[in-house]
PDB file of C-alpha atoms in Angstrom:
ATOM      1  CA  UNK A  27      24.203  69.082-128.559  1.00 51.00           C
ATOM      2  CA  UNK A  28      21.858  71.674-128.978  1.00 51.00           C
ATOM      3  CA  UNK A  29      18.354  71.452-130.483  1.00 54.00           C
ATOM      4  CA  UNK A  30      16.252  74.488-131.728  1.00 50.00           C
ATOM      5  CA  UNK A  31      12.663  74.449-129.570  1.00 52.00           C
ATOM      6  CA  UNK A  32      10.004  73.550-132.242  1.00 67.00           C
ATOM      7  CA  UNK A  33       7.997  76.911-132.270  1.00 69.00           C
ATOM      8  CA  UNK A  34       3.698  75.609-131.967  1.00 66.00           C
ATOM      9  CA  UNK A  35       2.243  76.748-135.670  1.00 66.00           C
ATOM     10  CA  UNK A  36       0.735  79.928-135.387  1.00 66.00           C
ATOM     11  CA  UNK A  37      -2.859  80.560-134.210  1.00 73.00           C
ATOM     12  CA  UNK A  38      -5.849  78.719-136.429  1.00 74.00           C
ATOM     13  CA  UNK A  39      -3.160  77.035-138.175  1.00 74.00           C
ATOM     14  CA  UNK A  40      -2.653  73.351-137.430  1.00 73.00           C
ATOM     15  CA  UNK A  41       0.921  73.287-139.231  1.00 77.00           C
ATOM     16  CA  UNK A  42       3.499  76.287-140.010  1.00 82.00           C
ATOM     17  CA  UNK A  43       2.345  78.931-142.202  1.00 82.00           C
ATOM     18  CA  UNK A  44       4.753  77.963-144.965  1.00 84.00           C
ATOM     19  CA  UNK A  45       3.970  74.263-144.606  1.00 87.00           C
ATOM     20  CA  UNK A  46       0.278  75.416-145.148  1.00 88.00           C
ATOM     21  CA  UNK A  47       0.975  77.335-147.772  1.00 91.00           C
ATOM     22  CA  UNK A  48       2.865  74.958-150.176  1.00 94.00           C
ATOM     23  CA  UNK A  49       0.309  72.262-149.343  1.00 91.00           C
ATOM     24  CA  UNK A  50      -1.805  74.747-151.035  1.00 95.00           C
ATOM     25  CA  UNK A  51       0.307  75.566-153.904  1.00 95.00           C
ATOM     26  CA  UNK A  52       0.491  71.825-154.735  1.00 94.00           C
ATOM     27  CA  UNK A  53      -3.544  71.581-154.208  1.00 93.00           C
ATOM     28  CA  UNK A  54      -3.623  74.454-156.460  1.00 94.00           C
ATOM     29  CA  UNK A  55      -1.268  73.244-158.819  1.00 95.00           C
ATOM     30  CA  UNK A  56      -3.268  70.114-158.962  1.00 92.00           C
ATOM     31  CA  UNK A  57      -6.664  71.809-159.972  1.00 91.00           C
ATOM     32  CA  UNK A  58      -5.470  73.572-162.662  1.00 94.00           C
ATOM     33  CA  UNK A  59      -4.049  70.595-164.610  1.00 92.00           C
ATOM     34  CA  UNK A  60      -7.554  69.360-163.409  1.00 90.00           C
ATOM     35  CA  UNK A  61      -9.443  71.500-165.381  1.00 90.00           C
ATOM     36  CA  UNK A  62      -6.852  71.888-168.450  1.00 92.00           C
ATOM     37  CA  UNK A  63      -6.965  67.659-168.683  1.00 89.00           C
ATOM     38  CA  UNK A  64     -10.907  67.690-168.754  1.00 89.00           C
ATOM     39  CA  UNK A  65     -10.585  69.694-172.165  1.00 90.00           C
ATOM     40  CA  UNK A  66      -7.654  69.349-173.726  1.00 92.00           C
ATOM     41  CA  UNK A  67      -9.095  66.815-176.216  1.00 93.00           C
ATOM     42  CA  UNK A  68     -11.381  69.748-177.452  1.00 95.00           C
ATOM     43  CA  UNK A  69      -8.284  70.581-179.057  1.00 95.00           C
ATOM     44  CA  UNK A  70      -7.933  67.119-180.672  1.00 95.00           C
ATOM     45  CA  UNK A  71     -11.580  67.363-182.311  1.00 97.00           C
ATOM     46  CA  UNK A  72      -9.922  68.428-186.202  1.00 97.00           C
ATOM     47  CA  UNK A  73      -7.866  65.776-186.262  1.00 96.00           C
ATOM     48  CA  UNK A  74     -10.234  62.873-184.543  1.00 96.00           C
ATOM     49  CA  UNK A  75     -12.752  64.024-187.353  1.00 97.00           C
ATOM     50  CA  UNK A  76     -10.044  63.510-189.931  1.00 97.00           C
ATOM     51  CA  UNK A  77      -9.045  60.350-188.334  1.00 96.00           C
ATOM     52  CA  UNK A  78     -11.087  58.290-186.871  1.00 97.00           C
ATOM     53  CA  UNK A  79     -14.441  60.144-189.175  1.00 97.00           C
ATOM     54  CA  UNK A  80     -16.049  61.179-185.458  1.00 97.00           C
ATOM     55  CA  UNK A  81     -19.064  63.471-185.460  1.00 97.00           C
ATOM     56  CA  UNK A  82     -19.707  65.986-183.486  1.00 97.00           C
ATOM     57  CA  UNK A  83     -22.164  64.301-181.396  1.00 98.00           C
ATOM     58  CA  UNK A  84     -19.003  61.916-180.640  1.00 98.00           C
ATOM     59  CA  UNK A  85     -16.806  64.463-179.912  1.00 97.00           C
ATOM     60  CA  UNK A  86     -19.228  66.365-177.687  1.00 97.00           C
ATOM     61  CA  UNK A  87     -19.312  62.490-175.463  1.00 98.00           C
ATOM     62  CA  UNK A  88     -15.690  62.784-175.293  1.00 95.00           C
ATOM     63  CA  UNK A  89     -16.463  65.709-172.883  1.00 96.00           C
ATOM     64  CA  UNK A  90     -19.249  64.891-171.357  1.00 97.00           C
ATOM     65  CA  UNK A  91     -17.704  61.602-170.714  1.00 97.00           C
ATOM     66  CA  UNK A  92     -15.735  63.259-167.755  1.00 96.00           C
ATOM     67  CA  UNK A  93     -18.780  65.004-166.347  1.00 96.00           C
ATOM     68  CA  UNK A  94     -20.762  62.434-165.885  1.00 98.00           C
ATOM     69  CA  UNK A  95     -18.282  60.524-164.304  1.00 97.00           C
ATOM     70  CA  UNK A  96     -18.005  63.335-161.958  1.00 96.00           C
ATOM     71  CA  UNK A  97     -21.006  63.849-161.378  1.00 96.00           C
ATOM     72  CA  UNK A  98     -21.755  59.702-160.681  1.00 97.00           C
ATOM     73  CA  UNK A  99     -18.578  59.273-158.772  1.00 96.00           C
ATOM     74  CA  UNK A 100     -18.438  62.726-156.463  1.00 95.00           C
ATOM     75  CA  UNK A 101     -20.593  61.676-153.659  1.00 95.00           C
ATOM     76  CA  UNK A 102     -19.690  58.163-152.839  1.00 95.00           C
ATOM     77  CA  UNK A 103     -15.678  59.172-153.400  1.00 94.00           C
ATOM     78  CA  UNK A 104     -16.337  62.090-151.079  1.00 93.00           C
ATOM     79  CA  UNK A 105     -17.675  59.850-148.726  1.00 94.00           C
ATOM     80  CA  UNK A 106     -14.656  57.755-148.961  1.00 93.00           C
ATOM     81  CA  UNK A 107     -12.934  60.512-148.766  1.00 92.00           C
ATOM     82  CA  UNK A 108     -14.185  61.862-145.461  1.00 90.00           C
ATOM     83  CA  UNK A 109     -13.769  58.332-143.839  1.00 93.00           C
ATOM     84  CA  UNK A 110     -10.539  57.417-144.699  1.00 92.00           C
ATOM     85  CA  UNK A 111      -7.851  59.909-145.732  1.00 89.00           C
ATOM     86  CA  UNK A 112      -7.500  63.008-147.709  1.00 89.00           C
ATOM     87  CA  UNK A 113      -4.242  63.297-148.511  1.00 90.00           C
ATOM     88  CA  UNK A 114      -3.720  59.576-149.637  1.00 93.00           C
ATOM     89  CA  UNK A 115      -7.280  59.816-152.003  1.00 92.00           C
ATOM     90  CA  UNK A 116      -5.732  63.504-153.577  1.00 92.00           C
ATOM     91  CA  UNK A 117      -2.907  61.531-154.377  1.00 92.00           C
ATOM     92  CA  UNK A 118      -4.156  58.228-155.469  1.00 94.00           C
ATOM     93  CA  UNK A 119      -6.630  60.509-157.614  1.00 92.00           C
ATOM     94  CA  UNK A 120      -4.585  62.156-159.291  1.00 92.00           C
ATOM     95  CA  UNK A 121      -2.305  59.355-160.212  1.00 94.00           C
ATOM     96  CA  UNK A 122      -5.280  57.953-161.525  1.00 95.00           C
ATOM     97  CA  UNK A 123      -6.412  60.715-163.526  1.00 92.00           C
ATOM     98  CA  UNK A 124      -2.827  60.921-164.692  1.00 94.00           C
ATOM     99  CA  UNK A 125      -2.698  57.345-165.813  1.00 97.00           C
ATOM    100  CA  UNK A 126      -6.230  57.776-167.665  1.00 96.00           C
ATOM    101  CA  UNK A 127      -5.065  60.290-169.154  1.00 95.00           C
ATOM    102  CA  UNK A 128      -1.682  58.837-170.849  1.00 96.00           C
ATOM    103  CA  UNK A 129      -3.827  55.916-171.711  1.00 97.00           C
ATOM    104  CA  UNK A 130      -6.044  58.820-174.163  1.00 96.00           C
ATOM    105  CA  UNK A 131      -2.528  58.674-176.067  1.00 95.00           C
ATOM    106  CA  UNK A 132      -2.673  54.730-177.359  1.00 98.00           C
ATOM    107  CA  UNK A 133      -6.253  54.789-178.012  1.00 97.00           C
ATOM    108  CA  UNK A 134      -7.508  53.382-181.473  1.00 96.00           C
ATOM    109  CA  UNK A 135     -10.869  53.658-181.575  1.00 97.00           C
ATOM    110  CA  UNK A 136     -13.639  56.264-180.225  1.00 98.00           C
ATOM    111  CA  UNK A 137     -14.873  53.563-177.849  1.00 98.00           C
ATOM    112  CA  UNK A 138     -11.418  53.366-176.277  1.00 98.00           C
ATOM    113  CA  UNK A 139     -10.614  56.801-176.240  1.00 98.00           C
ATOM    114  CA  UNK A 140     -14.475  57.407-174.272  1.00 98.00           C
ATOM    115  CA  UNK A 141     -13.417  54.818-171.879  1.00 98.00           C
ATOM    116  CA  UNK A 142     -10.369  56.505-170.898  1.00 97.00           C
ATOM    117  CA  UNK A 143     -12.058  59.794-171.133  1.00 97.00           C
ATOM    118  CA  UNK A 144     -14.476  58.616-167.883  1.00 97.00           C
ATOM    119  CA  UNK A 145     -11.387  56.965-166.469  1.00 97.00           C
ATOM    120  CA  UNK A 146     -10.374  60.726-166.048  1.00 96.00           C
ATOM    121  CA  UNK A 147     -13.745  61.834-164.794  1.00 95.00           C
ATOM    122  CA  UNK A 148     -13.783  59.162-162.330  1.00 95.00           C
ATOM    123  CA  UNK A 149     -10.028  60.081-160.654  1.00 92.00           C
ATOM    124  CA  UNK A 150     -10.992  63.740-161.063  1.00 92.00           C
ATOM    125  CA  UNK A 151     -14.138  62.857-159.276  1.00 92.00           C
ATOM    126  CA  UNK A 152     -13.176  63.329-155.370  1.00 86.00           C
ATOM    127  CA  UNK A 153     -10.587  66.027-155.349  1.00 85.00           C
ATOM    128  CA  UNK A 154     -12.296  68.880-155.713  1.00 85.00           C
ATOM    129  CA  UNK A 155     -14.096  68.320-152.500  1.00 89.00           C
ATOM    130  CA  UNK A 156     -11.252  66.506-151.190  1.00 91.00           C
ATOM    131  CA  UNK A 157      -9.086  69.362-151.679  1.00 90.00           C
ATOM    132  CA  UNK A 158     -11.659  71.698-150.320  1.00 90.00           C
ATOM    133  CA  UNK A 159     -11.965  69.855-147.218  1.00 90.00           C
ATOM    134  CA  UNK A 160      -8.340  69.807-147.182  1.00 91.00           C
ATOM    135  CA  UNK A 161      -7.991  73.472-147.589  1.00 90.00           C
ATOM    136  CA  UNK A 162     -10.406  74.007-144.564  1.00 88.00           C
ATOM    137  CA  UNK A 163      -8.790  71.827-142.273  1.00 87.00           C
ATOM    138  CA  UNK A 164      -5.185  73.744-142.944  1.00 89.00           C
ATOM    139  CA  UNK A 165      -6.292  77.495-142.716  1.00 89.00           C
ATOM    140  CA  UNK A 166      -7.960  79.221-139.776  1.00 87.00           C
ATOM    141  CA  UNK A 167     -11.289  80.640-139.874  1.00 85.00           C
ATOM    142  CA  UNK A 168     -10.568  83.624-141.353  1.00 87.00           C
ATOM    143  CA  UNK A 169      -8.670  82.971-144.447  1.00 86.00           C
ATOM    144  CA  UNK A 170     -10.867  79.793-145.406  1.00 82.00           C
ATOM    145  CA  UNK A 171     -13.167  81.393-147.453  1.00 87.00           C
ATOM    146  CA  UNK A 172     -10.782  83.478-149.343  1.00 89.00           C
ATOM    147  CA  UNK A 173      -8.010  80.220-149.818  1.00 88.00           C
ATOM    148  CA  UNK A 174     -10.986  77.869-151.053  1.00 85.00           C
ATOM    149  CA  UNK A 175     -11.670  80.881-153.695  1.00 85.00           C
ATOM    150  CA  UNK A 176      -8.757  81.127-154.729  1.00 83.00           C
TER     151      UNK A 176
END
């Protein structure tokens, strides 16, 4: 039988460029819904008035409910992160995330709903800077800078 000689990945990279690349993508892909689940419920704030009578001081800690999970949960999950492994955390994050945010969806009351809401913070928490590290370990030198701005 013949076999094809596996070709080494190219020179900074430590798997083929295309692997790389779509690795990316789904990091990518990943950080956008990211950002778009953090706000959608700003969208939601007319008819949780009309609802559920929130004020605006709720609806403002329906957003800030995911940033301050964030910002209590980025440095120890980062640590995790770094000591155990980044592709199974990315993907255990954002399947918790996920989750969190389908639970936003059977919520009855504000209290719920904030709950959930730092559910989301707290599985959105690590993957920035678990992605970043990712995204530095994948491309050489050179392109790092440019792929984490991206």
């Amino acid at each position: 039988m013949f076999e094809m000689a596996k070709q080494p990945p190219p020179e900074g990279y430590l798997f083929s460029k295309a692997y790389t690349h779509y690795v990316f993508l789904l990091l990518w892909l990943l950080y956008f819904f990211d950002y778009i689940d953090r706000m959608v419920v700003v969208s939601l704030f007319p008819f949780l008035k009309a609802d559920w009578g929130l004020t605006d001081a709720q609806c403002g800690a329906m957003v800030s409910a995911v940033y301050w999970a964030i910002i209590l949960f980025s440095f120890p999950i980062s640590i995790l992160i770094d000591r155990w492994s980044r592709k199974k955390s990315i993907g255990i994050m954002a399947v918790l995330w996920s989750m969190a945010t389908a639970a936003c969806a059977f919520t009855r009351n504000f209290g719920q709903l904030f709950a959930a809401r730092a559910a989301i913070g707290i599985g959105e928490a690590g993957y920035a800077p678990g992605g970043t590290a990712m995204i530095s370990a994948l491309f050489p030198e050179k392109r790092r800078a440019f792929m984490v701005g991206i």
